[in-house]
Amino acid sequence: MTAAGKVAPSPIGKAETKRQHYVPRFFLSGFTSRKDGKFDVLRRTASGVIRLSGQRVENVAVERNLYEVKVPEAEDGKDNLFPNGVENLLSQFEGSFSGRFRVIIEALLEASVRKTWTDAELEDICDSISIFIAALYVRNPKSVKKMLENAKNLVPVLEQSQLGTSDALEQLYSETMGSDWSEKIHLTPEMASQVLGLSELVSPSKAGIEKGNKYPLIEYAEYLRNCSFQFLTTAVDQPFIGISEPHFEGVRDSGRSYGLLYFPLSSRLAVLIVDDDKHTFEKKSLNRKQLRLFNRAALVGEEWDWAFCSRGDYLDSFRKRNSDNE
């Protein structure tokens, strides 16, 4: 029995939530039309970029069983180890963060260019945006695939911790969950390493952070937090094109190289993050010509799998430019 007096659930089974978003729906909704909650999208596929009209957020940036660890030997249709474990961690993050994100977006849109921000306000805004962008970067399918491929590197760590056998891993599970391992399938170090890798990729443990362990999410967020932030606003009828993954590029100016990241946060707000060692914080309103340049910049990179906008003609302009260049 567990501490709560209940038998621990089976660690092997089918995921209840199979369609798993790697871009949160609360973020996607910030780019939809106010009339019907839909938007037009571009989707990058192996054969090229395709255009889709009138899409709902639940059908964008989603992949089946993205965060699940397969159990090849499973029987009776049970094919995942700790089903929905990582998905539930992400849902908890989104549930606690979505309200805070919306408050920050509205505050930045409503504030005048000349507003003086307190240190506490600046810290909250920059920390929150850095964490959110870092989370998008590490939870996308490409990063997840890379992590799963590199999971074998965690096996020696498990072995050094006396967890290199199925018996040892199953005993650890029983001690942790307060219930005996009753599965016929053996828990291998390779399977355990994938679960640990995925969990730490999207939700680093407090203990690991305190020990100074390096995690992609923490390292990327800390890097962004030390940069300069410029927030860009646009008119309601002149929206930004959103993208599923931030575009980062190296820039050389006046003999100095630095990193630059551009990312739309909603249809009316985008952020330009510059690694210039100045740690400045600014807000700027764009005119139509400037907006076109930034929308073009968002789609120049090849990182994104999805691009979305409440105005489909903006996406059509992008596709036309690409056709003209072929």
Short mmCIF file of C-alpha atoms in Angstrom, two decimals:
data_model
loop_
_atom_site.label_atom_id
_atom_site.label_comp_id
_atom_site.label_asym_id
_atom_site.label_seq_id
_atom_site.Cartn_x
_atom_site.Cartn_y
_atom_site.Cartn_z
CA MET A 1 0.00 0.00 0.00
CA THR A 2 1.16 3.54 -0.65
CA ALA A 3 1.34 6.24 1.99
CA ALA A 4 -2.09 7.38 0.87
CA GLY A 5 -3.44 3.89 1.50
CA LYS A 6 -3.94 3.04 -2.16
CA VAL A 7 -2.30 0.45 -4.38
CA ALA A 8 0.17 2.05 -6.80
CA PRO A 9 -1.11 2.00 -10.39
CA SER A 10 0.51 -0.31 -12.90
CA PRO A 11 3.64 1.29 -14.37
CA ILE A 12 2.89 -0.27 -17.75
CA GLY A 13 -0.18 0.50 -19.82
CA LYS A 14 -1.71 2.52 -22.61
CA ALA A 15 -1.57 6.31 -22.55
CA GLU A 16 -5.00 7.83 -21.98
CA THR A 17 -3.94 11.07 -23.68
CA LYS A 18 -2.46 9.95 -26.99
CA ARG A 19 -2.53 13.28 -28.87
CA GLN A 20 0.22 15.26 -27.17
CA HIS A 21 0.89 18.92 -27.96
CA TYR A 22 4.45 20.19 -28.10
CA VAL A 23 3.22 23.76 -28.41
CA PRO A 24 0.69 24.65 -25.66
CA ARG A 25 -2.83 25.40 -26.78
CA PHE A 26 -3.04 28.51 -24.57
CA PHE A 27 -0.16 29.96 -26.61
CA LEU A 28 -1.60 28.95 -29.99
CA SER A 29 -4.92 30.57 -29.13
CA GLY A 30 -3.17 33.95 -28.97
CA PHE A 31 -2.82 33.87 -32.77
CA THR A 32 -6.37 32.88 -33.68
CA SER A 33 -9.18 35.03 -35.01
CA ARG A 34 -11.39 36.57 -32.34
CA LYS A 35 -14.45 35.71 -34.42
CA ASP A 36 -14.20 31.93 -34.59
CA GLY A 37 -11.07 30.92 -32.66
CA LYS A 38 -9.42 29.56 -35.82
CA PHE A 39 -6.34 30.46 -37.84
CA ASP A 40 -4.61 29.54 -41.07
CA VAL A 41 -1.37 27.60 -40.86
CA LEU A 42 1.71 26.50 -42.74
CA ARG A 43 2.98 23.02 -41.95
CA ARG A 44 6.48 21.89 -42.84
CA THR A 45 6.57 18.29 -44.05
CA ALA A 46 9.21 16.04 -45.60
CA SER A 47 7.87 16.96 -49.04
CA GLY A 48 7.65 20.70 -48.41
CA VAL A 49 5.49 23.37 -46.77
CA ILE A 50 1.73 22.96 -47.11
CA ARG A 51 -1.03 25.51 -46.45
CA LEU A 52 -4.11 24.71 -44.33
CA SER A 53 -7.07 27.01 -43.73
CA GLY A 54 -9.48 27.39 -40.81
CA GLN A 55 -7.59 25.20 -38.33
CA ARG A 56 -8.38 24.80 -34.63
CA VAL A 57 -5.58 24.90 -32.05
CA GLU A 58 -6.21 21.29 -30.97
CA ASN A 59 -5.07 20.10 -34.41
CA VAL A 60 -1.82 22.07 -34.56
CA ALA A 61 1.63 21.10 -33.20
CA VAL A 62 0.43 17.77 -31.89
CA GLU A 63 1.94 14.29 -32.23
CA ARG A 64 0.69 10.90 -31.16
CA ASN A 65 2.45 9.46 -28.07
CA LEU A 66 5.33 11.92 -28.41
CA TYR A 67 6.41 11.70 -24.76
CA GLU A 68 5.83 7.97 -24.23
CA VAL A 69 8.47 5.25 -23.71
CA LYS A 70 7.61 2.07 -25.56
CA VAL A 71 7.74 -1.38 -23.96
CA PRO A 72 8.47 -3.77 -26.87
CA GLU A 73 7.58 -6.90 -24.87
CA ALA A 74 4.24 -5.61 -23.62
CA GLU A 75 1.14 -7.77 -24.01
CA ASP A 76 -2.61 -7.11 -24.15
CA GLY A 77 -2.16 -3.73 -25.82
CA LYS A 78 -0.12 -2.30 -22.93
CA ASP A 79 2.80 -0.66 -24.66
CA ASN A 80 4.08 2.30 -22.59
CA LEU A 81 6.19 2.64 -19.47
CA PHE A 82 4.66 5.09 -16.96
CA PRO A 83 2.00 6.14 -19.48
CA ASN A 84 1.29 9.89 -19.65
CA GLY A 85 3.90 10.55 -16.96
CA VAL A 86 5.69 13.28 -18.91
CA GLU A 87 2.46 14.51 -20.50
CA ASN A 88 1.01 15.06 -17.03
CA LEU A 89 4.10 17.03 -15.97
CA LEU A 90 3.68 19.28 -19.00
CA SER A 91 -0.04 19.71 -18.32
CA GLN A 92 0.74 20.80 -14.76
CA PHE A 93 3.27 23.34 -16.04
CA GLU A 94 0.84 24.72 -18.60
CA GLY A 95 -1.98 24.90 -16.08
CA SER A 96 0.10 26.91 -13.62
CA PHE A 97 1.82 29.07 -16.23
CA SER A 98 -0.93 29.99 -18.70
CA GLY A 99 -2.57 32.60 -16.46
CA ARG A 100 0.75 34.22 -15.65
CA PHE A 101 1.66 34.30 -19.36
CA ARG A 102 -1.58 36.07 -20.31
CA VAL A 103 -1.15 38.66 -17.56
CA ILE A 104 2.35 39.47 -18.81
CA ILE A 105 1.20 39.75 -22.43
CA GLU A 106 -1.64 42.11 -21.50
CA ALA A 107 0.61 44.20 -19.26
CA LEU A 108 3.16 44.67 -22.04
CA LEU A 109 0.49 45.57 -24.59
CA GLU A 110 -1.23 48.09 -22.32
CA ALA A 111 1.91 49.79 -20.99
CA SER A 112 3.14 52.92 -22.72
CA VAL A 113 6.57 52.97 -24.35
CA ARG A 114 7.75 55.37 -21.65
CA LYS A 115 6.53 53.28 -18.70
CA THR A 116 9.10 52.79 -15.96
CA TRP A 117 9.19 49.17 -14.82
CA THR A 118 10.24 48.14 -11.35
CA ASP A 119 13.09 45.64 -10.92
CA ALA A 120 10.60 43.06 -9.68
CA GLU A 121 8.38 43.53 -12.74
CA LEU A 122 11.33 43.27 -15.11
CA GLU A 123 12.58 40.13 -13.40
CA ASP A 124 9.16 38.47 -13.56
CA ILE A 125 8.67 39.32 -17.24
CA CYS A 126 12.13 38.28 -18.43
CA ASP A 127 12.22 35.13 -16.29
CA SER A 128 8.80 34.01 -17.49
CA ILE A 129 9.47 34.64 -21.18
CA SER A 130 12.88 32.94 -20.97
CA ILE A 131 11.44 29.83 -19.33
CA PHE A 132 8.59 29.63 -21.83
CA ILE A 133 10.81 29.93 -24.90
CA ALA A 134 13.28 27.42 -23.45
CA ALA A 135 10.42 24.99 -22.78
CA LEU A 136 9.26 25.22 -26.40
CA TYR A 137 12.78 24.57 -27.58
CA VAL A 138 13.37 21.41 -25.54
CA ARG A 139 9.94 19.75 -25.86
CA ASN A 140 9.64 19.73 -29.65
CA PRO A 141 9.83 16.40 -31.53
CA LYS A 142 13.39 16.95 -32.76
CA SER A 143 14.72 17.50 -29.23
CA VAL A 144 12.71 14.58 -27.85
CA LYS A 145 14.04 12.28 -30.58
CA LYS A 146 17.60 13.36 -29.88
CA MET A 147 17.14 12.79 -26.15
CA LEU A 148 15.77 9.29 -26.69
CA GLU A 149 18.71 8.48 -28.97
CA ASN A 150 21.14 9.72 -26.31
CA ALA A 151 19.37 7.95 -23.44
CA LYS A 152 21.91 5.14 -23.57
CA ASN A 153 24.43 7.58 -22.07
CA LEU A 154 22.45 7.45 -18.82
CA VAL A 155 22.83 3.67 -18.51
CA PRO A 156 26.39 3.89 -17.03
CA VAL A 157 25.07 6.41 -14.49
CA LEU A 158 22.40 3.93 -13.41
CA GLU A 159 24.98 1.17 -13.19
CA GLN A 160 27.25 3.31 -11.01
CA SER A 161 24.27 3.89 -8.72
CA GLN A 162 23.77 0.13 -8.38
CA LEU A 163 20.71 0.29 -10.65
CA GLY A 164 22.08 -1.60 -13.62
CA THR A 165 19.79 -4.63 -13.36
CA SER A 166 16.07 -5.21 -13.69
CA ASP A 167 15.87 -6.53 -10.14
CA ALA A 168 17.49 -3.38 -8.72
CA LEU A 169 15.24 -1.06 -10.75
CA GLU A 170 12.11 -2.97 -9.84
CA GLN A 171 13.11 -2.92 -6.18
CA LEU A 172 13.61 0.86 -6.38
CA TYR A 173 10.15 1.23 -7.89
CA SER A 174 8.60 -0.89 -5.14
CA GLU A 175 10.34 1.11 -2.40
CA THR A 176 9.44 4.45 -3.98
CA MET A 177 5.81 3.66 -4.78
CA GLY A 178 5.14 1.47 -1.75
CA SER A 179 3.92 -1.36 -3.94
CA ASP A 180 5.62 -4.49 -5.27
CA TRP A 181 6.55 -4.61 -8.94
CA SER A 182 3.94 -7.03 -10.26
CA GLU A 183 4.59 -6.78 -13.98
CA LYS A 184 5.82 -9.79 -15.95
CA ILE A 185 7.94 -7.49 -18.10
CA HIS A 186 11.41 -6.66 -16.82
CA LEU A 187 12.31 -3.00 -16.32
CA THR A 188 15.63 -2.58 -18.14
CA PRO A 189 18.21 0.21 -17.57
CA GLU A 190 17.63 1.33 -21.18
CA MET A 191 13.91 1.80 -20.58
CA ALA A 192 14.54 3.56 -17.25
CA SER A 193 17.08 5.91 -18.85
CA GLN A 194 14.53 7.04 -21.44
CA VAL A 195 11.93 7.80 -18.76
CA LEU A 196 14.47 9.72 -16.68
CA GLY A 197 15.78 11.61 -19.70
CA LEU A 198 12.32 12.68 -20.85
CA SER A 199 11.29 13.74 -17.37
CA GLU A 200 14.38 15.85 -16.76
CA LEU A 201 14.18 17.29 -20.28
CA VAL A 202 10.79 18.91 -19.66
CA SER A 203 10.69 19.16 -15.86
CA PRO A 204 14.12 19.14 -14.16
CA SER A 205 14.02 17.87 -10.60
CA LYS A 206 14.66 20.32 -7.77
CA ALA A 207 17.30 18.00 -6.33
CA GLY A 208 19.12 17.85 -9.64
CA ILE A 209 19.14 21.63 -10.00
CA GLU A 210 20.49 22.08 -6.48
CA LYS A 211 23.31 19.67 -7.29
CA GLY A 212 24.24 21.80 -10.30
CA ASN A 213 23.27 19.20 -12.89
CA LYS A 214 23.03 20.51 -16.43
CA TYR A 215 19.62 20.38 -18.10
CA PRO A 216 18.74 21.80 -21.55
CA LEU A 217 15.70 23.62 -20.16
CA ILE A 218 17.61 25.36 -17.35
CA GLU A 219 20.71 26.15 -19.41
CA TYR A 220 18.74 27.67 -22.29
CA ALA A 221 16.49 29.71 -19.96
CA GLU A 222 19.52 31.07 -18.06
CA TYR A 223 21.21 32.02 -21.32
CA LEU A 224 18.17 33.96 -22.51
CA ARG A 225 17.70 35.63 -19.14
CA ASN A 226 21.12 37.25 -19.43
CA CYS A 227 20.28 38.90 -22.76
CA SER A 228 18.64 42.21 -23.70
CA PHE A 229 14.88 42.20 -24.33
CA GLN A 230 13.02 44.36 -26.83
CA PHE A 231 9.26 43.85 -27.02
CA LEU A 232 7.54 44.70 -30.30
CA THR A 233 3.85 45.53 -30.64
CA THR A 234 1.55 45.79 -33.63
CA ALA A 235 -2.03 46.83 -34.37
CA VAL A 236 -4.98 44.46 -33.95
CA ASP A 237 -5.59 44.18 -37.70
CA GLN A 238 -1.88 43.77 -38.51
CA PRO A 239 -0.92 40.52 -36.73
CA PHE A 240 2.37 38.78 -36.22
CA ILE A 241 2.89 35.36 -37.80
CA GLY A 242 3.47 32.84 -35.03
CA ILE A 243 5.93 29.94 -35.25
CA SER A 244 6.18 26.68 -33.31
CA GLU A 245 9.86 27.02 -32.45
CA PRO A 246 12.03 30.12 -31.87
CA HIS A 247 14.39 31.27 -34.61
CA PHE A 248 17.95 31.90 -33.42
CA GLU A 249 20.78 33.19 -35.56
CA GLY A 250 24.27 34.56 -35.24
CA VAL A 251 24.81 38.19 -36.24
CA ARG A 252 28.03 40.08 -36.85
CA ASP A 253 28.02 43.86 -36.48
CA SER A 254 30.88 46.33 -36.11
CA GLY A 255 33.37 43.52 -35.77
CA ARG A 256 31.45 41.79 -32.99
CA SER A 257 29.48 38.54 -33.12
CA TYR A 258 26.38 38.02 -31.00
CA GLY A 259 23.25 35.89 -30.89
CA LEU A 260 19.80 37.12 -31.80
CA LEU A 261 16.46 35.42 -31.20
CA TYR A 262 13.12 36.62 -32.55
CA PHE A 263 9.87 35.07 -31.37
CA PRO A 264 6.21 36.20 -31.60
CA LEU A 265 4.38 35.74 -28.27
CA SER A 266 0.90 36.56 -29.58
CA SER A 267 -0.70 38.12 -32.67
CA ARG A 268 0.12 41.57 -31.23
CA LEU A 269 3.35 41.04 -29.27
CA ALA A 270 6.78 39.68 -30.18
CA VAL A 271 10.15 39.69 -28.45
CA LEU A 272 13.62 40.30 -29.83
CA ILE A 273 16.30 38.87 -27.54
CA VAL A 274 19.90 39.93 -28.14
CA ASP A 275 23.04 38.52 -26.55
CA ASP A 276 24.83 41.89 -26.42
CA ASP A 277 25.95 42.04 -22.76
CA LYS A 278 23.86 45.20 -22.23
CA HIS A 279 20.85 43.68 -20.41
CA THR A 280 18.47 46.36 -21.65
CA PHE A 281 14.66 46.30 -21.63
CA GLU A 282 12.69 48.22 -24.27
CA LYS A 283 9.32 48.36 -25.96
CA LYS A 284 8.70 49.47 -29.54
CA SER A 285 5.62 49.84 -31.74
CA LEU A 286 5.99 48.66 -35.36
CA ASN A 287 4.60 50.23 -38.50
CA ARG A 288 3.37 48.10 -41.40
CA LYS A 289 6.69 48.03 -43.23
CA GLN A 290 8.56 46.93 -40.11
CA LEU A 291 5.92 44.30 -39.38
CA ARG A 292 6.38 42.78 -42.83
CA LEU A 293 10.13 42.55 -42.23
CA PHE A 294 9.69 40.76 -38.90
CA ASN A 295 7.04 38.40 -40.27
CA ARG A 296 9.43 37.53 -43.06
CA ALA A 297 12.23 37.01 -40.53
CA ALA A 298 10.08 34.60 -38.52
CA LEU A 299 9.68 32.31 -41.52
CA VAL A 300 13.24 32.51 -42.82
CA GLY A 301 14.50 29.88 -40.38
CA GLU A 302 13.85 26.19 -40.89
CA GLU A 303 13.36 25.33 -37.21
CA TRP A 304 9.59 25.68 -37.18
CA ASP A 305 7.23 22.84 -38.08
CA TRP A 306 4.16 25.09 -37.93
CA ALA A 307 3.49 28.76 -38.67
CA PHE A 308 0.10 30.31 -37.92
CA CYS A 309 -1.73 33.61 -38.37
CA SER A 310 -5.28 34.94 -38.14
CA ARG A 311 -4.75 36.52 -41.58
CA GLY A 312 -4.24 33.87 -44.19
CA ASP A 313 -3.10 36.41 -46.79
CA TYR A 314 0.08 36.97 -44.75
CA LEU A 315 0.92 33.28 -45.10
CA ASP A 316 0.04 33.36 -48.80
CA SER A 317 2.56 36.14 -49.30
CA PHE A 318 5.26 33.94 -47.78
CA ARG A 319 4.41 31.02 -50.06
CA LYS A 320 4.36 33.27 -53.13
CA ARG A 321 7.83 34.65 -52.34
CA ASN A 322 9.17 31.12 -52.01
CA SER A 323 7.63 30.08 -55.33
CA ASP A 324 9.12 33.10 -57.06
CA ASN A 325 12.56 32.20 -55.73
CA GLU A 326 12.47 28.60 -56.98
#
